[in-house]
Coordinates of C-alpha atoms and ligand atoms in Angstrom, one line a residue:
X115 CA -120.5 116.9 -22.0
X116 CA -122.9 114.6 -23.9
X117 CA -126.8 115.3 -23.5
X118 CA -128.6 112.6 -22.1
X119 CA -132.1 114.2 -22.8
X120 CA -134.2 112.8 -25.1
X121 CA -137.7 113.0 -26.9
X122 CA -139.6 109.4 -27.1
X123 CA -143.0 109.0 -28.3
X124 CA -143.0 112.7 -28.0
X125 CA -142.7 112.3 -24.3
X126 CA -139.6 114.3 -23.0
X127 CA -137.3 112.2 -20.7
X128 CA -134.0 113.6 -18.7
X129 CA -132.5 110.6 -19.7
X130 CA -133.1 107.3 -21.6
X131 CA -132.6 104.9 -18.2
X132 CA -136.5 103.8 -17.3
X133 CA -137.7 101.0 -14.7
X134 CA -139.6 98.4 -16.6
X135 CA -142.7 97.4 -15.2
X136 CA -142.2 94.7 -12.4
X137 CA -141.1 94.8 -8.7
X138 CA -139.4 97.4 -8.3
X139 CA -141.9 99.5 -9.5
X140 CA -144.6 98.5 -7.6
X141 CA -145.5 101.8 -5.5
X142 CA -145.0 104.9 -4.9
X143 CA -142.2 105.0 -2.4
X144 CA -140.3 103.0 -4.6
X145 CA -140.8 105.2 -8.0
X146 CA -139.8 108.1 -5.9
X147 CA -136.6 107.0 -4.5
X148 CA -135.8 105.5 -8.3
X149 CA -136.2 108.7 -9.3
X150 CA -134.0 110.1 -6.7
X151 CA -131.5 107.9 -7.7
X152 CA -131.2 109.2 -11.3
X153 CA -134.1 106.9 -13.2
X154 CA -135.5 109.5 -16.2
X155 CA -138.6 107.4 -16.3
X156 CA -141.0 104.5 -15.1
X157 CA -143.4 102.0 -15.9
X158 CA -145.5 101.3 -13.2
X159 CA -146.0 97.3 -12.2
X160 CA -148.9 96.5 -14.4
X161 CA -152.4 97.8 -13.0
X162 CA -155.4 95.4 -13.1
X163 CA -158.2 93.4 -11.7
X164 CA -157.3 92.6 -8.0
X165 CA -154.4 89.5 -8.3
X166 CA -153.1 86.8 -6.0
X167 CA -149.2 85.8 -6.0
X168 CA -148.6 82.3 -4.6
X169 CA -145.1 81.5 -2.6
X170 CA -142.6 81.2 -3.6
X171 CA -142.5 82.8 -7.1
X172 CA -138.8 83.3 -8.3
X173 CA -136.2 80.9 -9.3
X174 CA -133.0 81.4 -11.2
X175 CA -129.9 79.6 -12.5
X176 CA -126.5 80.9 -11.6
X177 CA -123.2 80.2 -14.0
X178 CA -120.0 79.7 -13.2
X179 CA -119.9 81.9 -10.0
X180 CA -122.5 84.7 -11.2
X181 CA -125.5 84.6 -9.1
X182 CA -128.3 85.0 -11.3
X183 CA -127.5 84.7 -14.8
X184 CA -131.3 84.3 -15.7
X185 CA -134.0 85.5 -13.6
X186 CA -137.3 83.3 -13.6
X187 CA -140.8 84.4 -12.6
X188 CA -144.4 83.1 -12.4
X189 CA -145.8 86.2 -10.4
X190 CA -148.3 87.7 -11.7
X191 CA -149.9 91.8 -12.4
X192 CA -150.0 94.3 -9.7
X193 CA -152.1 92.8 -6.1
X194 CA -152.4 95.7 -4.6
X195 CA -155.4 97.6 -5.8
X196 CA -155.8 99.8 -8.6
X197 CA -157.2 103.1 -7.2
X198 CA -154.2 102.8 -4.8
X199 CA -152.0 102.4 -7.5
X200 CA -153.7 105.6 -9.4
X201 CA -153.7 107.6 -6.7
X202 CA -150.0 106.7 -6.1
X203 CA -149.0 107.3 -9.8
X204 CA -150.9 111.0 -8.6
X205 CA -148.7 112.0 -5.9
X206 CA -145.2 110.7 -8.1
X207 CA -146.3 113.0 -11.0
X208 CA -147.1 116.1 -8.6
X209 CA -143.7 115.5 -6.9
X210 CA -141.6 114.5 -10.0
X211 CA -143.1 116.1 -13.2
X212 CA -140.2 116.1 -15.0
X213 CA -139.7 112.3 -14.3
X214 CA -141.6 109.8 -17.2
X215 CA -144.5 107.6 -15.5
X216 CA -146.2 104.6 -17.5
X217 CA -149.2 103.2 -16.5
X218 CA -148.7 99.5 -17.5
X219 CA -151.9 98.0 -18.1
X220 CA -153.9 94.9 -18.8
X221 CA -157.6 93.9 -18.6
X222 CA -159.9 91.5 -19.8
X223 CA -160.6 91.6 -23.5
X224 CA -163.2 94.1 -23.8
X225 CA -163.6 97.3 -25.1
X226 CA -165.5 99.1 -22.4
X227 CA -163.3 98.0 -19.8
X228 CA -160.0 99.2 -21.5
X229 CA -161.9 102.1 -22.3
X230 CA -162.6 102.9 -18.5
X231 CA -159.0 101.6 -17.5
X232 CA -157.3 103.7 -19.9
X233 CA -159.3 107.1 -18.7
X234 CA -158.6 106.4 -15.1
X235 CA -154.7 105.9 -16.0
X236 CA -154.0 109.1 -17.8
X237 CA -156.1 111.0 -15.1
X238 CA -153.9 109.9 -12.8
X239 CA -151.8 111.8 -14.8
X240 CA -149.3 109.3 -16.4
X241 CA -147.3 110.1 -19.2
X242 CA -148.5 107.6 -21.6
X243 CA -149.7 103.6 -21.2
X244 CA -148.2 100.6 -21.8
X245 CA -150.3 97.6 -22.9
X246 CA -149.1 94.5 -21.1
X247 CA -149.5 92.2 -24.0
X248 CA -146.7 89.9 -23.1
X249 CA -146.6 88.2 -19.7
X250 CA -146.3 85.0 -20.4
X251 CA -147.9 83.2 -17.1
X252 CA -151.0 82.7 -15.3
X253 CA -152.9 86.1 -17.0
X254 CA -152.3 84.3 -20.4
X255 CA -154.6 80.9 -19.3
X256 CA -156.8 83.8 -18.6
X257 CA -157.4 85.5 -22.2
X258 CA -154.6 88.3 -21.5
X259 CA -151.1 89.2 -21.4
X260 CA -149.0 86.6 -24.0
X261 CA -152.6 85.7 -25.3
X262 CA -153.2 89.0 -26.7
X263 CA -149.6 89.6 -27.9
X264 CA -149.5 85.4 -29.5
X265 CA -152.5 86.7 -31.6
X266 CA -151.8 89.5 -34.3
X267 CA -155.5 90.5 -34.7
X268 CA -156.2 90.7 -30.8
X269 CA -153.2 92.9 -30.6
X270 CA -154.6 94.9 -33.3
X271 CA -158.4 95.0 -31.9
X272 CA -157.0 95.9 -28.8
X273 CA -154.7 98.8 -29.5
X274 CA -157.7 100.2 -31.7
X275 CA -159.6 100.7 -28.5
X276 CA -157.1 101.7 -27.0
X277 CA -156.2 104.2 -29.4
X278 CA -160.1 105.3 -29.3
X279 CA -159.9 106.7 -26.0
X280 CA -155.7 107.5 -25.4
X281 CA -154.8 110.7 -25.1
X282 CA -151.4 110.0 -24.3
X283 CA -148.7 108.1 -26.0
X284 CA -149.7 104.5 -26.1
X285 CA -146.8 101.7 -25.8
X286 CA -147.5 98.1 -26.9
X287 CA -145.5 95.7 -24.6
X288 CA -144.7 92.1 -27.3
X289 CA -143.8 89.3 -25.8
X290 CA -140.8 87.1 -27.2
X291 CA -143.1 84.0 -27.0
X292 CA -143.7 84.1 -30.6
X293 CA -142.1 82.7 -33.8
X294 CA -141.4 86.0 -35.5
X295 CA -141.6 89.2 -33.3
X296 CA -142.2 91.5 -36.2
X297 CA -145.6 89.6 -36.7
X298 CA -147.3 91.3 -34.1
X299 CA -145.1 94.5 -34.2
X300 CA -146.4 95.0 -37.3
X301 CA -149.7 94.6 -36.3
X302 CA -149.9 96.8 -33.0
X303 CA -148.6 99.7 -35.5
X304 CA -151.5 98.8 -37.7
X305 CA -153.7 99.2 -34.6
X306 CA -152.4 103.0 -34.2
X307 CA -149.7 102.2 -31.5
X308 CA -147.8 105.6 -30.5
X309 CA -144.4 103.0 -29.5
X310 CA -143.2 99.7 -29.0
X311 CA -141.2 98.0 -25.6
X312 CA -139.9 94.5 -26.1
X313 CA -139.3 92.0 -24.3
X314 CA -141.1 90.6 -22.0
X315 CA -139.7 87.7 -20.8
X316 CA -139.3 84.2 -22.7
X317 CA -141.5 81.2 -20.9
X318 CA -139.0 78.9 -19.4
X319 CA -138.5 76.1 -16.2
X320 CA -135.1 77.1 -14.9
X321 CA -134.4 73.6 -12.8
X322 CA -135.7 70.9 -11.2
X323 CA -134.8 69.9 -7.5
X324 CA -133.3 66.6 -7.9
X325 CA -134.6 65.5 -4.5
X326 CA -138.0 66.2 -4.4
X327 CA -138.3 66.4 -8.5
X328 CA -139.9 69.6 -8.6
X329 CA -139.4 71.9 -10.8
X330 CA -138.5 75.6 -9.2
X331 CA -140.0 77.6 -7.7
X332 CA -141.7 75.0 -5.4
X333 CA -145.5 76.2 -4.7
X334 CA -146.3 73.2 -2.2
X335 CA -144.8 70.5 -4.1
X336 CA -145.6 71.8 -7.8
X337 CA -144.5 74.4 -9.9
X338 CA -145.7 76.0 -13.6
X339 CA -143.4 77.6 -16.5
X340 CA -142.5 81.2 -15.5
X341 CA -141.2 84.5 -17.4
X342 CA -137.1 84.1 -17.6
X343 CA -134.9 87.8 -17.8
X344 CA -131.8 89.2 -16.9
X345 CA -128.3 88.8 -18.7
X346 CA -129.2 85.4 -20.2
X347 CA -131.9 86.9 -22.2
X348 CA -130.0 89.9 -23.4
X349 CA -128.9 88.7 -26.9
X350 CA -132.0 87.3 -27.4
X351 CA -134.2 90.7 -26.8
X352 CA -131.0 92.8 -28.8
X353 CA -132.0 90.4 -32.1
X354 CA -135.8 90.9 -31.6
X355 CA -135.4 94.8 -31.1
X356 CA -133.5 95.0 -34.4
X357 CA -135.2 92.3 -36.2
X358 CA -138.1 95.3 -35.9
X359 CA -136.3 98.5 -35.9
X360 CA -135.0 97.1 -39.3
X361 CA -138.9 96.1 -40.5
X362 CA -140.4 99.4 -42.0
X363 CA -144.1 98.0 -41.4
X364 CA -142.8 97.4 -37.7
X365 CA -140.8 100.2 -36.8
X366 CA -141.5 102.6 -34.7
X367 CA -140.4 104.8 -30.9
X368 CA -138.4 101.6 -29.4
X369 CA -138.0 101.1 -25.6
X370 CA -135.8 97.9 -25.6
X371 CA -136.0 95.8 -22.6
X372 CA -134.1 92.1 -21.5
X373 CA -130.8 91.8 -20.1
X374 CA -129.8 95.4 -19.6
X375 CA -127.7 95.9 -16.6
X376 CA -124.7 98.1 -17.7
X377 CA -124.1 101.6 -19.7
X378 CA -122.7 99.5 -22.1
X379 CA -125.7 97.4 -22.6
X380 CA -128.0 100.3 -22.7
X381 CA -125.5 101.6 -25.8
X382 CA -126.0 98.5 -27.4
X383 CA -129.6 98.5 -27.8
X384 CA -129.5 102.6 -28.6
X385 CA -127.2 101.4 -31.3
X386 CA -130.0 99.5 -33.2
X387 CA -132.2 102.1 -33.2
X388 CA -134.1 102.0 -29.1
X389 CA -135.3 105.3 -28.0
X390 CA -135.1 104.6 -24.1
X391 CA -133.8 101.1 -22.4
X392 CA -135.9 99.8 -19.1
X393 CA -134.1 97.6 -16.9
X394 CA -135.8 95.2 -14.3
X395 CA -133.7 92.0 -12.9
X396 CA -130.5 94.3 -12.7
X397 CA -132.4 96.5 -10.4
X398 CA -133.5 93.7 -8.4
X399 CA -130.3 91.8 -7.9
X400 CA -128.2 95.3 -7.2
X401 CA -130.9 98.2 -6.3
X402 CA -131.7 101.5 -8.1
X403 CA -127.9 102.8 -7.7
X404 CA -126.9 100.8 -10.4
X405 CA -128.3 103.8 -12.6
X406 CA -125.7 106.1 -11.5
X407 CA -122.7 104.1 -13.8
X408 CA -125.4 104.0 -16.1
X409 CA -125.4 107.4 -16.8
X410 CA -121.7 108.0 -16.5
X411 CA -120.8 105.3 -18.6
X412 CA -123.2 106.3 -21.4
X413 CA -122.0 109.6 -21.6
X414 CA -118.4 109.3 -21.0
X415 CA -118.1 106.7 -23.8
X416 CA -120.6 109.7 -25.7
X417 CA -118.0 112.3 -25.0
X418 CA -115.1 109.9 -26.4
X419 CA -116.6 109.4 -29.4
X420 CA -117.8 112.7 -30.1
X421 CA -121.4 112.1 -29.4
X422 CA -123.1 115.1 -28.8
X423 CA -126.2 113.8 -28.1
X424 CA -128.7 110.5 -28.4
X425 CA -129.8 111.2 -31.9
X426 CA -126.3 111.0 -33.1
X427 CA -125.6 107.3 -32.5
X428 CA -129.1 105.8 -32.6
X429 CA -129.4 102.8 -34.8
X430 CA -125.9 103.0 -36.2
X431 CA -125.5 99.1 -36.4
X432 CA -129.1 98.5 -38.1
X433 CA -127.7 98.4 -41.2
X434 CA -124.8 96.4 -39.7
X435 CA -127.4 93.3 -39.6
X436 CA -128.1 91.8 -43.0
X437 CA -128.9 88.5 -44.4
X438 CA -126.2 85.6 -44.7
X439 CA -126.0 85.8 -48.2
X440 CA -125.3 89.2 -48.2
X441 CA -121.7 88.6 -46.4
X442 CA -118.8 88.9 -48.3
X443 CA -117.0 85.3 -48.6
X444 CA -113.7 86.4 -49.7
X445 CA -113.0 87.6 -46.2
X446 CA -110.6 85.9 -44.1
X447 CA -109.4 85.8 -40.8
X448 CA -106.8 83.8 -38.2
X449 CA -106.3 83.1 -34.9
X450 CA -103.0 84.5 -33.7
X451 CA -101.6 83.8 -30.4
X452 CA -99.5 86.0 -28.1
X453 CA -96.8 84.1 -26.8
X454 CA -96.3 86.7 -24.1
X455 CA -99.4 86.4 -22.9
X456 CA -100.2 82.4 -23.2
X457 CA -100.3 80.6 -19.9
X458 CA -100.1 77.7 -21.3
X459 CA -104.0 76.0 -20.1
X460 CA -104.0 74.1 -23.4
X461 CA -107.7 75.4 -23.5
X462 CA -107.7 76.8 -27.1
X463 CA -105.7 73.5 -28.3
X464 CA -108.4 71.3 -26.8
X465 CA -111.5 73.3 -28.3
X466 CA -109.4 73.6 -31.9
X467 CA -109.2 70.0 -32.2
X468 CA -112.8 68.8 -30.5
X469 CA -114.9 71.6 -31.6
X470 CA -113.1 73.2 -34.6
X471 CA -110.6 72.3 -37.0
X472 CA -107.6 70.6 -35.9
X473 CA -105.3 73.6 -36.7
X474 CA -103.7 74.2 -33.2
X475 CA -100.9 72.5 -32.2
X476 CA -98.8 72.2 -29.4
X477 CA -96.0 71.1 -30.8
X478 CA -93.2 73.3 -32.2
X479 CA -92.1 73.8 -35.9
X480 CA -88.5 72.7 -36.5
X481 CA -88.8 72.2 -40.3
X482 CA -89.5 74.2 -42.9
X483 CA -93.3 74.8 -43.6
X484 CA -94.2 74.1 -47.1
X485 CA -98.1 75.3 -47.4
X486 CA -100.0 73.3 -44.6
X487 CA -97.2 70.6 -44.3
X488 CA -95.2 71.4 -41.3
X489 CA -92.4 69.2 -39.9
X490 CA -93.2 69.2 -35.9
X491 CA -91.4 67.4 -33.3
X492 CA -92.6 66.3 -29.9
X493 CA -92.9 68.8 -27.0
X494 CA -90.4 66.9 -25.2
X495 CA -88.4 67.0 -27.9
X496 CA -88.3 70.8 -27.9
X497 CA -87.2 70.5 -24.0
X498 CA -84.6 68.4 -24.6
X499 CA -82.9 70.4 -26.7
X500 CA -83.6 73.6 -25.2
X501 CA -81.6 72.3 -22.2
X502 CA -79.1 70.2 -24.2
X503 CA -78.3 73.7 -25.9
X504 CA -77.0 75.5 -22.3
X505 CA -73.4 74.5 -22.7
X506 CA -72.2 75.1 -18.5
X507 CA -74.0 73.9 -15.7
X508 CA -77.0 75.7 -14.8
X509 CA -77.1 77.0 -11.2
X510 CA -81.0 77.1 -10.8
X511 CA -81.3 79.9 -8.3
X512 CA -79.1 82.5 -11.2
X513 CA -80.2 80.7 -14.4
X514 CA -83.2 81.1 -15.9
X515 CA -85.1 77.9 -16.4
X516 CA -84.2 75.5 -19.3
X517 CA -87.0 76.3 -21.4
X518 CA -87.4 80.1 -20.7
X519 CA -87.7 82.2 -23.6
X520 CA -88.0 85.5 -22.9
X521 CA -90.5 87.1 -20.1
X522 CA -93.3 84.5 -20.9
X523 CA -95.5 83.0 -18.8
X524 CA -95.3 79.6 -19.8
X525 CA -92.5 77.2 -21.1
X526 CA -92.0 77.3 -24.6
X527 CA -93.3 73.5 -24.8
X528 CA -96.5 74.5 -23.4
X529 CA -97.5 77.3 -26.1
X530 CA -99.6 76.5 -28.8
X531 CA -99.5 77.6 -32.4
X532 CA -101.9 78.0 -34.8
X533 CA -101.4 76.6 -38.6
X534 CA -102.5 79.5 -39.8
X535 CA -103.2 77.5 -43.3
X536 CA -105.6 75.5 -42.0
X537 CA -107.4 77.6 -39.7
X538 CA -110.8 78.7 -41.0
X539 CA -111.5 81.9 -38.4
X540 CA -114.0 80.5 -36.7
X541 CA -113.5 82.4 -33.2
X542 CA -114.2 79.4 -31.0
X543 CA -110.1 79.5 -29.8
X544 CA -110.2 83.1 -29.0
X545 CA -113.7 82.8 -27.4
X546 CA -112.2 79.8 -24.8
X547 CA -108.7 81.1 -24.2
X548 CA -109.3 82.7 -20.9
X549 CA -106.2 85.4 -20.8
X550 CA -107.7 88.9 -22.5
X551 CA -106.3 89.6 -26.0
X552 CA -104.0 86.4 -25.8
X553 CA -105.9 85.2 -29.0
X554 CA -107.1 88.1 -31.8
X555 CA -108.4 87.5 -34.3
X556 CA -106.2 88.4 -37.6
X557 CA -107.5 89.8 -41.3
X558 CA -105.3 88.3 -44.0
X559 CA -105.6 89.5 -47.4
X560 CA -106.8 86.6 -49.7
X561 CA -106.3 89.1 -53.0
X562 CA -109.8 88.3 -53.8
X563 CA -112.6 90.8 -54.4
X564 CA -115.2 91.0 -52.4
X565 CA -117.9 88.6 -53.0
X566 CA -121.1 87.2 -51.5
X567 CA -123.2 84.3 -51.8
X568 CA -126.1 86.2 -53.7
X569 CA -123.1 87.0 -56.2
X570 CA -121.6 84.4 -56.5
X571 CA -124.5 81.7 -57.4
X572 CA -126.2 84.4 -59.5
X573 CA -122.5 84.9 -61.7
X574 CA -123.0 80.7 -61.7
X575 CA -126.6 81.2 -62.7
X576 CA -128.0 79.3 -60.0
X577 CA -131.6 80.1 -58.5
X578 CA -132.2 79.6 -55.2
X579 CA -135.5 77.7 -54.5
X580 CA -137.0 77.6 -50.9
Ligands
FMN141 C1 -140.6 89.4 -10.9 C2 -141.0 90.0 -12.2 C3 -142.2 90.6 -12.4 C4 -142.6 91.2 -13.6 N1 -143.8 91.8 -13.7 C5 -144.1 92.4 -14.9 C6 -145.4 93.1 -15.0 O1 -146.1 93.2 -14.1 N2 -145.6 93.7 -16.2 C7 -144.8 93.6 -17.3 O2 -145.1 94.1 -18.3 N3 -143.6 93.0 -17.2 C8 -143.3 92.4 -16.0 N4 -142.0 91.8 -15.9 C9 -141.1 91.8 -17.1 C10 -140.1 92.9 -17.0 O3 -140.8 94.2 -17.1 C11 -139.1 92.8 -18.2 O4 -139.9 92.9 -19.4 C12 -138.3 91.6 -18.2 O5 -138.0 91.2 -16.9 C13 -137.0 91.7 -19.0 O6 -136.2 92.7 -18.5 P1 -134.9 92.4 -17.6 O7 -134.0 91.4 -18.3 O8 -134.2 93.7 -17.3 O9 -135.4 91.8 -16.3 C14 -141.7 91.2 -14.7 C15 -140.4 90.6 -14.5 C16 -140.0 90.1 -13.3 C17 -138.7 89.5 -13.1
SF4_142 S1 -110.2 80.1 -35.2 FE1 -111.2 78.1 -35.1 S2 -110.1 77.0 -36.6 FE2 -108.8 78.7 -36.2 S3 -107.4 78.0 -34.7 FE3 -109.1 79.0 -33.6 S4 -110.5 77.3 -33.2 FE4 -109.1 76.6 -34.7
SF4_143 S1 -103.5 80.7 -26.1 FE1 -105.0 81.0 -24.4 S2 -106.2 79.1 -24.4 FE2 -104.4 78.7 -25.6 S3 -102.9 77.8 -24.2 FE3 -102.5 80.0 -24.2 S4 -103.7 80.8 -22.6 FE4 -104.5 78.8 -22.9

């Protein structure tokens, strides 16, 4: 069976599945029954000056039938006070030392009160700190959270003093809320960060109430742009994490964070190159259980393909990710539809011709195809003759229909087909047709050698300004 131990920031963890810092976090009792529930680690909510949340202070949007899709926030840092919180992070480490706690942390921009913030953390006895350079609401119009991470030499100046004091691993939270992540990656490494954990979540206004007009959550008739997470966000935070782990003056102990819900997800951001995953909105829309497929699924998909342990998968697909003009353009591809399958929704024809190419048709061949000319007749046509074709009279309880071809699930007349000539492997078909694996995806051999844009303008002796 496939360990799930791992090392990260030379902090040892039972397994890579940690809370990220947010609500369910938030004390004690709740760490402690996480942690029951199979959660290697934690990040405590972030500890601070003494806070006040307004109400309400979530909102989310929900897409075609899933509740929650993208989780919006404009709460703020922990409100409950900090010695409580130390003490509390005290009693979880006496009763759980084999369980990872992070003190998440963020004070005003000065050095002695970091400093003293920092000390009182790790004598609490946490595990290492994470600096809450990211939230992106209400501490920011303050001088902290995204204002810290938005600037590369506060970062810096602030994981320096950090770094002065730490004597535990010290985790620098980025926000997304910048143009290029690596930016202040880069610089929180040049400051002496221990580790990275990204994302925080990505400033957004989910809706607005179209009969009072304002925008959600509703705080007596106003609202202000909140922290968006969950699914939505996911492939947003899986591009930041390896636009970084792929940086060399970035990279360093990753714990990715945004959208993870599922075993799956969690192997998807090990894949390019995370040491540990936290999860926040999927523990507040199902609960801490949601851990337990978590580790099953990660290790049972370990075990099938001989996996042995963390380290032997980690950052597999970073080199997977390269620039455009490093793909090869001499591979081709094809839609290819299973007729067995089809149900005949006309979806695929509809997006082919509106969105795409024009190289679905739902018409059938009767001629012979000559390149991309094709001789097609009507689809009534094709019924016509289907049924002109049964030569005694059909008795419709015993005969199949007149258009039956086999066990399919629609009529002939109503399956597409795809002019293979003409299609240019987009994906959008197989991406809309809603029966599983009734549309793949096909490779077909061009005879050409591999070649790629880089290649082929430097063979033409073109130079690429920009
Ligand atoms: C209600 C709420 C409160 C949060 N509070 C904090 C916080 O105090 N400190 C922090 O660093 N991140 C905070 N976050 C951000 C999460 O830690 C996490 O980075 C983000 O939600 C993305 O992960 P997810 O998609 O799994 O939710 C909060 C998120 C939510 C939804
Ligand atoms: S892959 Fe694109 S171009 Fe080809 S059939 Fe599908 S939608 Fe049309
Ligand atoms: S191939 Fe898929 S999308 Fe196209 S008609 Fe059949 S079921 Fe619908």
């Amino acid at each position: 069976m496939a360990s799930l131990k791992t090392t990260f920031a030379g902090i040892e963890c039972i397994n890579p599945f940690w809370l990220a810092s947010a609500p369910p976090t938030n004390c004690g009792e709740q760490v402690m029954r996480a942690f029951d529930a199979g959660w290697g680690g934690a990040v405590w909510k972030t500890i601070g000056e003494p806070i006040t949340n307004v109400s309400s202070r979530y909102s989310s949007v929900d897409w075609a039938g899933q509740r929650m899709m993208g989780l919006n926030n404009i709460e703020l840092i922990s409100d409950r006070p900090i010695e409580i919180n130390l003490a509390e992070i005290a009693e979880v480490k006496r009763r759980y030392p084999k369980h990872v706690v992070i003190a998440s942390l963020m004070v005003e921009s000065r050095r002695d009160v970091w400093h003293e913030m920092v000390k009182r953390a790790e004598d609490a006895g946490s595990d290492g700190l994470e600096l809450n350079f990211g939230c992106p609401h209400g501490m920011s119009e303050r001088g902290m959270g995204s204002a810290v991470g938005q600037v590369p030499e506060y970062a810096q100046m602030i994981t320096e003093w950090v770094k002065e004091v730490a004597r535990t691993p010290v985790l620098v939270k980025l926000t997304p809320n910048i143009t290029d992540i690596r930016v202040v990656a880069r610089a929180a490494k040049q400051g002496g960060a221990d580790a990275l954990s990204a994302i925080n979540t990505i400033n957004s206004i989910t809706g607005i109430d179209l009969d009072t007009f304002t925008p959600r959550p509703n705080v007596d008739g106003k609202s202000s742009h909140g922290g968006y997470c969950g699914p939505a966000v996911k492939p947003i935070a899986l591009n930041m994490v390896q636009s970084v782990m792929a940086d060399p003056a970035s990279v360093l102990p990753m714990s990715a964070i945004g959208g993870i819900g599922t075993w799956r997800d969690a192997a998807e951001f090990l894949l390019v190159g995370a040491g540990t995953v936290q999860v926040c909105t999927a523990v507040m829309h199902y609960g801490y259980r949601i851990v337990e497929d978590m580790i099953d699924g990660l290790s049972q998909w370990m075990d099938e393909k001989g996996f042995a342990s963390l380290d032997d998968f980690r950052g597999l697909s970073l080199p997977r990710v390269t620039e455009w003009k490093h793909l090869n353009l001499n591979y081709k591809i094809v839609a290819q539809i299973d007729e067995s399958l089809c149900i005949g929704c006309d979806l695929c024809h509809i997006a082919c011709w509106d969105g795409a190419h024009q190289c679905i048709h739902t018409d059938r061949v009767t001629g012979p195809v000559d390149g991309h000319v094709e001789v097609h007749r009507k689809p009534m046509e094709a019924v016509h003759a289907t049924m002109s074709s049964i030569a005694v009279t059909r008795i419709p309880k015993m005969d199949p229909p007149a258009v039956s071809h086999g066990h399919y699930k629609a009529p002939l007349a109503r399956i597409p087909r795809v002019d293979e000539t003409e299609c240019v492997g987009c994906n959008l078909c197989s991406l809309v047709c809603p029966v599983e694996d009734c549309i793949t995806m096909k490779e077909v051999p061009g005879g050409l050698a591999p070649e790629t844009w880089e290649e082929r303008t430097a063979k033409l002796g073109i130079v690429e300004q920009c």
